[in-house]
Short mmCIF file of C-alpha atoms and ligand atoms in Angstrom, two decimals:
data_model
loop_
_atom_site.label_atom_id
_atom_site.label_comp_id
_atom_site.label_asym_id
_atom_site.label_seq_id
_atom_site.Cartn_x
_atom_site.Cartn_y
_atom_site.Cartn_z
CA UNK P 1 137.31 22.49 251.84
CA UNK P 2 139.35 25.36 251.02
CA UNK P 3 137.96 28.85 251.25
CA UNK P 4 136.45 30.25 247.89
CA UNK P 5 136.68 33.74 249.02
CA UNK P 6 137.55 35.87 246.01
CA UNK P 7 139.68 38.32 247.89
CA UNK P 8 141.68 35.67 249.81
CA UNK P 9 142.18 33.76 246.48
CA UNK P 10 143.29 37.12 244.73
CA UNK P 11 146.05 37.60 247.72
CA UNK P 12 147.13 33.91 247.15
CA UNK P 13 147.06 33.98 243.30
CA UNK P 14 147.77 37.68 242.37
CA UNK P 15 147.69 36.81 238.77
CA UNK P 16 144.11 35.32 239.04
CA UNK P 17 141.47 36.91 236.80
CA UNK P 18 138.01 37.71 237.57
CA UNK P 19 136.59 34.53 236.25
CA UNK P 20 138.99 32.68 238.33
CA UNK P 21 141.36 31.83 235.65
CA UNK P 22 145.14 31.92 236.00
CA UNK P 23 147.85 31.92 233.51
CA UNK P 24 149.03 27.96 233.30
CA UNK P 25 152.57 29.08 233.14
CA UNK P 26 153.24 25.61 231.92
CA UNK P 27 157.22 25.99 231.97
CA UNK P 28 157.06 25.96 235.76
CA UNK P 29 156.16 22.23 236.17
CA UNK P 30 159.24 20.17 237.06
CA UNK P 31 160.33 16.93 235.61
CA UNK P 32 159.15 15.53 238.74
CA UNK P 33 155.56 16.75 238.27
CA UNK P 34 155.75 15.71 234.57
CA UNK P 35 156.88 12.38 236.05
CA UNK P 36 153.75 12.04 238.22
CA UNK P 37 151.60 12.68 235.00
CA UNK P 38 153.48 9.88 233.26
CA UNK P 39 153.22 7.43 235.77
CA UNK P 40 149.49 7.86 236.22
CA UNK P 41 149.05 7.85 232.60
CA UNK P 42 150.91 4.51 231.96
CA UNK P 43 148.83 3.10 235.07
CA UNK P 44 145.45 4.05 233.46
CA UNK P 45 146.68 2.81 230.00
CA UNK P 46 147.22 -0.58 231.45
CA UNK P 47 143.43 -0.69 232.80
CA UNK P 48 141.42 1.62 230.33
CA UNK P 49 141.50 -0.49 227.21
CA UNK P 50 138.55 -2.76 227.31
CA UNK P 51 137.05 -0.98 230.15
CA UNK P 52 136.66 2.71 229.05
CA UNK P 53 133.93 3.09 226.31
CA UNK P 54 135.21 3.84 222.63
CA UNK P 55 134.26 7.61 222.74
CA UNK P 56 136.54 8.01 225.73
CA UNK P 57 139.59 6.20 224.12
CA UNK P 58 139.12 7.66 220.66
CA UNK P 59 139.13 11.20 222.45
CA UNK P 60 142.27 10.15 224.47
CA UNK P 61 143.90 9.14 221.13
CA UNK P 62 143.29 12.45 219.37
CA UNK P 63 144.79 14.59 222.13
CA UNK P 64 148.18 15.38 223.10
CA UNK P 65 147.97 13.82 226.67
CA UNK P 66 150.63 11.07 226.45
CA UNK P 67 153.91 13.25 227.19
CA UNK P 68 153.40 14.86 230.77
CA UNK P 69 151.30 17.62 231.93
CA UNK P 70 149.94 19.10 228.87
CA UNK P 71 150.36 22.55 227.75
CA UNK P 72 146.84 23.91 227.66
CA UNK P 73 147.32 26.26 224.73
CA UNK P 74 148.31 23.34 222.56
CA UNK P 75 145.76 21.32 224.14
CA UNK P 76 143.08 23.76 223.57
CA UNK P 77 143.84 24.14 219.81
CA UNK P 78 143.44 20.57 219.09
CA UNK P 79 140.16 20.48 221.21
CA UNK P 80 138.80 23.62 219.51
CA UNK P 81 139.13 22.08 216.21
CA UNK P 82 137.20 18.91 217.47
CA UNK P 83 134.28 20.32 219.27
CA UNK P 84 134.81 24.06 220.14
CA UNK P 85 136.00 23.43 223.82
CA UNK P 86 138.99 24.99 225.54
CA UNK P 87 140.77 24.02 228.77
CA UNK P 88 141.52 26.92 231.17
CA UNK P 89 143.70 26.69 234.28
CA UNK P 90 142.17 27.58 237.72
CA UNK P 91 144.01 27.52 241.01
CA UNK P 92 141.59 24.76 242.40
CA UNK P 93 137.91 24.44 243.15
CA UNK P 94 135.99 27.39 242.01
CA UNK P 95 132.52 28.74 243.01
CA UNK P 96 129.57 26.84 241.28
CA UNK P 97 128.14 29.94 239.36
CA UNK P 98 131.93 30.54 237.91
CA UNK P 99 132.18 26.95 237.24
CA UNK P 100 128.71 26.84 235.37
CA UNK P 101 129.58 30.20 233.37
CA UNK P 102 132.93 28.33 232.08
CA UNK P 103 131.05 25.33 230.91
CA UNK P 104 128.21 27.32 229.42
CA UNK P 105 130.85 28.85 227.20
CA UNK P 106 132.51 25.57 226.37
CA UNK P 107 135.62 26.16 228.83
CA UNK P 108 136.70 23.47 231.15
CA UNK P 109 138.48 24.70 234.16
CA UNK P 110 141.25 22.47 235.23
CA UNK P 111 143.51 22.62 238.39
CA UNK P 112 146.69 24.25 237.96
CA UNK P 113 148.48 21.68 240.09
CA UNK P 114 149.39 17.93 240.17
CA UNK P 115 149.20 15.37 243.15
CA UNK P 116 152.43 14.57 244.98
CA UNK P 117 154.39 11.54 243.86
CA UNK P 118 154.04 9.77 247.10
CA UNK P 119 150.34 9.94 247.15
CA UNK P 120 149.19 8.86 243.77
CA UNK P 121 145.91 7.37 244.70
CA UNK P 122 144.97 10.14 247.23
CA UNK P 123 143.76 13.85 246.36
CA UNK P 124 141.73 16.09 248.41
CA UNK P 125 140.83 18.11 245.45
CA UNK P 126 140.71 17.44 241.82
CA UNK P 127 144.09 18.21 240.39
CA UNK P 128 145.24 18.45 236.74
CA UNK P 129 145.40 14.71 236.13
CA UNK P 130 141.79 14.14 237.08
CA UNK P 131 140.59 17.21 235.61
CA UNK P 132 142.31 16.78 232.16
CA UNK P 133 142.89 13.06 231.75
CA UNK P 134 139.65 12.31 233.26
CA UNK P 135 137.42 15.09 231.69
CA UNK P 136 138.82 15.90 228.48
CA UNK P 137 138.77 12.93 226.24
CA UNK P 138 134.95 12.89 226.63
CA UNK P 139 134.96 16.69 225.44
CA UNK P 140 136.26 15.65 222.15
CA UNK P 141 132.93 13.75 221.50
CA UNK P 142 130.35 16.11 219.89
CA UNK P 143 127.31 14.90 221.76
CA UNK P 144 129.06 14.83 225.15
CA UNK P 145 130.40 18.33 224.31
CA UNK P 146 127.12 19.85 223.95
CA UNK P 147 125.92 17.95 227.10
CA UNK P 148 128.45 19.70 229.08
CA UNK P 149 127.52 22.99 227.73
CA UNK P 150 123.86 22.42 228.24
CA UNK P 151 124.71 21.38 231.91
CA UNK P 152 126.53 24.53 232.49
CA UNK P 153 123.57 26.64 231.40
CA UNK P 154 121.31 24.15 233.44
CA UNK P 155 123.47 25.01 236.56
CA UNK P 156 123.08 28.66 236.28
CA UNK P 157 119.34 28.11 236.16
CA UNK P 158 119.29 25.56 238.89
CA UNK P 159 121.05 28.11 241.01
CA UNK P 160 118.25 30.53 240.78
CA UNK P 161 115.66 27.95 241.33
CA UNK P 162 117.30 26.41 244.47
CA UNK P 163 117.60 23.00 242.68
CA UNK P 164 121.37 22.68 242.53
CA UNK P 165 121.58 19.86 244.96
CA UNK P 166 119.47 17.82 242.57
CA UNK P 167 121.32 18.84 239.23
CA UNK P 168 124.66 18.25 241.03
CA UNK P 169 123.68 14.59 241.56
CA UNK P 170 123.23 14.52 237.77
CA UNK P 171 126.60 15.50 237.19
CA UNK P 172 128.01 13.15 239.82
CA UNK P 173 126.26 10.09 238.42
CA UNK P 174 127.09 10.81 234.69
CA UNK P 175 130.08 13.19 234.08
CA UNK P 176 131.87 11.83 237.20
CA UNK P 177 130.93 8.21 237.64
CA UNK P 178 128.80 7.31 234.52
CA UNK P 179 128.90 3.76 233.21
CA UNK P 180 127.45 2.97 229.56
CA UNK P 181 125.83 0.01 228.21
CA UNK P 182 127.53 -1.11 224.74
CA UNK P 183 127.37 -4.20 222.59
CA UNK P 184 130.78 -5.33 224.12
CA UNK P 185 129.41 -4.91 227.75
CA UNK P 186 129.52 -2.17 230.29
CA UNK P 187 132.00 0.58 229.85
CA UNK P 188 133.46 3.60 231.66
CA UNK P 189 132.83 7.22 230.61
CA UNK P 190 132.78 8.94 233.95
CA UNK P 191 135.95 10.87 234.74
CA UNK P 192 136.21 10.05 238.50
CA UNK P 193 136.43 6.37 237.39
CA UNK P 194 138.61 6.77 234.49
CA UNK P 195 141.28 8.83 236.11
CA UNK P 196 141.66 6.16 239.03
CA UNK P 197 143.25 2.75 238.00
CA UNK P 198 141.60 1.07 241.12
CA UNK P 199 137.95 2.53 240.70
CA UNK P 200 138.32 1.58 236.83
CA UNK P 201 138.60 -2.10 237.79
CA UNK P 202 136.32 -1.78 240.90
CA UNK P 203 133.42 0.01 238.90
CA UNK P 204 133.33 -2.75 236.29
CA UNK P 205 134.40 -6.10 237.80
CA UNK P 206 134.01 -5.74 241.85
CA UNK P 207 130.96 -7.59 243.27
CA UNK P 208 130.21 -5.01 245.64
CA UNK P 209 128.62 -1.92 244.00
CA UNK P 210 125.33 -1.99 242.41
CA UNK P 211 124.80 -1.21 238.87
CA UNK P 212 121.37 0.31 237.99
CA UNK P 213 119.79 1.44 234.78
CA UNK P 214 119.92 5.31 234.49
CA UNK P 215 116.81 7.16 235.12
CA UNK P 216 116.85 10.93 235.41
CA UNK P 217 114.43 11.55 238.19
CA UNK P 218 115.89 8.63 240.25
CA UNK P 219 119.40 9.91 240.00
CA UNK P 220 118.43 13.45 240.97
CA UNK P 221 116.82 11.86 244.08
CA UNK P 222 120.17 10.03 244.96
CA UNK P 223 122.68 11.24 247.37
CA UNK P 224 126.39 10.20 246.64
CA UNK P 225 129.52 9.87 248.54
CA UNK P 226 132.57 11.79 247.79
CA UNK P 227 135.14 9.92 250.26
CA UNK P 228 135.25 6.42 248.88
CA UNK P 229 134.55 4.42 245.64
CA UNK P 230 130.74 4.47 244.69
CA UNK P 231 128.30 2.00 246.19
CA UNK P 232 125.97 2.54 243.02
CA UNK P 233 126.81 3.27 239.37
CA UNK P 234 124.18 4.41 237.05
CA UNK P 235 124.27 2.92 233.46
CA UNK P 236 123.06 4.93 230.47
CA UNK P 237 122.25 3.27 227.06
CA UNK P 238 124.08 5.91 225.11
CA UNK P 239 125.07 9.42 224.79
CA UNK P 240 122.39 10.40 222.34
CA UNK P 241 119.81 8.93 224.76
CA UNK P 242 121.44 10.82 227.74
CA UNK P 243 121.20 14.00 225.67
CA UNK P 244 117.74 13.67 224.70
CA UNK P 245 116.59 12.86 228.26
CA UNK P 246 118.28 16.06 229.73
CA UNK P 247 118.06 18.51 226.83
CA UNK P 248 114.54 19.50 227.90
CA UNK P 249 112.96 21.74 230.43
CA UNK P 250 113.33 20.62 233.87
CA UNK P 251 110.70 22.79 235.25
CA UNK P 252 108.22 20.09 235.88
CA UNK P 253 110.83 17.73 237.15
CA UNK P 254 112.06 20.24 239.56
CA UNK P 255 108.51 20.65 240.82
CA UNK P 256 108.31 16.99 241.36
CA UNK P 257 111.64 16.65 243.08
CA UNK P 258 110.58 19.38 245.73
CA UNK P 259 108.63 16.46 247.54
CA UNK P 260 108.93 12.88 247.54
CA UNK P 261 111.82 10.49 248.62
CA UNK P 262 115.72 10.97 248.67
CA UNK P 263 117.66 7.83 248.29
CA UNK P 264 120.70 6.80 249.85
CA UNK P 265 123.95 6.25 247.87
CA UNK P 266 123.81 2.35 248.10
CA UNK P 267 119.97 1.92 247.98
CA UNK P 268 118.11 -0.05 245.64
CA UNK P 269 114.50 1.00 244.88
CA UNK P 270 111.54 -1.02 243.66
CA UNK P 271 111.42 0.86 240.20
CA UNK P 272 115.05 0.20 239.57
CA UNK P 273 116.11 -1.88 236.62
CA UNK P 274 119.07 -3.54 238.25
CA UNK P 275 121.88 -4.80 236.05
CA UNK P 276 123.96 -6.11 239.09
CA UNK P 277 122.83 -6.05 242.63
CA UNK P 278 125.88 -5.34 244.82
CA UNK P 279 127.16 -7.40 247.50
CA UNK P 280 128.42 -4.45 249.57
CA UNK P 281 131.09 -6.87 250.83
CA UNK P 282 133.61 -4.13 250.14
CA UNK P 283 135.06 -2.33 253.23
CA UNK P 284 135.33 1.33 252.76
CA UNK P 285 138.64 3.16 253.00
CA UNK P 286 139.25 5.72 255.93
CA UNK P 287 140.54 8.16 253.22
CA UNK P 288 139.25 9.83 250.19
CA UNK P 289 139.66 7.72 246.87
CA UNK P 290 141.37 9.60 244.29
CA UNK P 291 138.66 10.98 241.90
N1 LIG N 1 117.53 20.64 230.65
C1 LIG N 1 118.08 21.17 231.73
C2 LIG N 1 117.11 22.61 232.40
O1 LIG N 1 116.14 22.87 231.99
C3 LIG N 1 119.50 21.63 231.50
C4 LIG N 1 120.45 20.61 231.39
C5 LIG N 1 120.59 20.15 230.23
C6 LIG N 1 120.92 20.08 232.56
C7 LIG N 1 121.35 19.08 230.13
C8 LIG N 1 121.80 19.02 232.40
C9 LIG N 1 122.10 18.46 231.28
O2 LIG N 1 117.48 23.20 233.31
FE1 FE N 2 135.81 15.93 237.93
#
């Protein structure tokens, strides 16, 4: 985990502003870097049709993401018209409060670098491909766009109440690794899945992981792994339902969460509505899976 010390970051990025954003300086990306984006983009387009949900694919189709690393000014102009969101460049991970403050103001912070051409499936930190290709298509969807803003506001509140570990699990199992039930079958909307061709296939088709109906409190009690494909995915019935369930006061929920069980990432509990019970035959990698 890199240091998130503001002074140190300022030394490394003299043009960094107080909100941790930097000028994207789009012209500086090399042909090789744009090539990495295009390669990843092509790989994902081979697997996402029929696997990503219609909302993700429709967002993708409306945004200028198919010709190398996007210029955030142009991308934000399109996104702003659709849902009032913008994409802003940051050097890498930012502190939680900074992240929440951006989301609460409908700005999505995206890493201003791209993974190396010789390690397309491995990233230590979210890069511009994960952050933009993975997250921005769903930000073009009005309900999801509102959910992300509400999450930012909720994050600021949870920090104050000491319940961020619970709220972070909600983000992880929805925004990053969520699946949705549709008339055509399970589909992907989570950015961590949708920006990884291998996990896109694994999340839907592999026998190993659990696929469990989403329950807010259950999810907020469940740990997650950041170093490999997920052992459990949680399935929402729809985006309106997700929003309805989360856009209410969490005070009572946070009080309940202060006691009671915490679940392991791969665990199934008696109250679960299990859509698929995983076989767990999958052998974890020794390195981080690309988000
Ligand atoms: N309802 C949450 C609260 O009271 C905020 C929130 C909304 C969190 C939507 C996540 C998603 O703090
Ligand atoms: Fe992400």
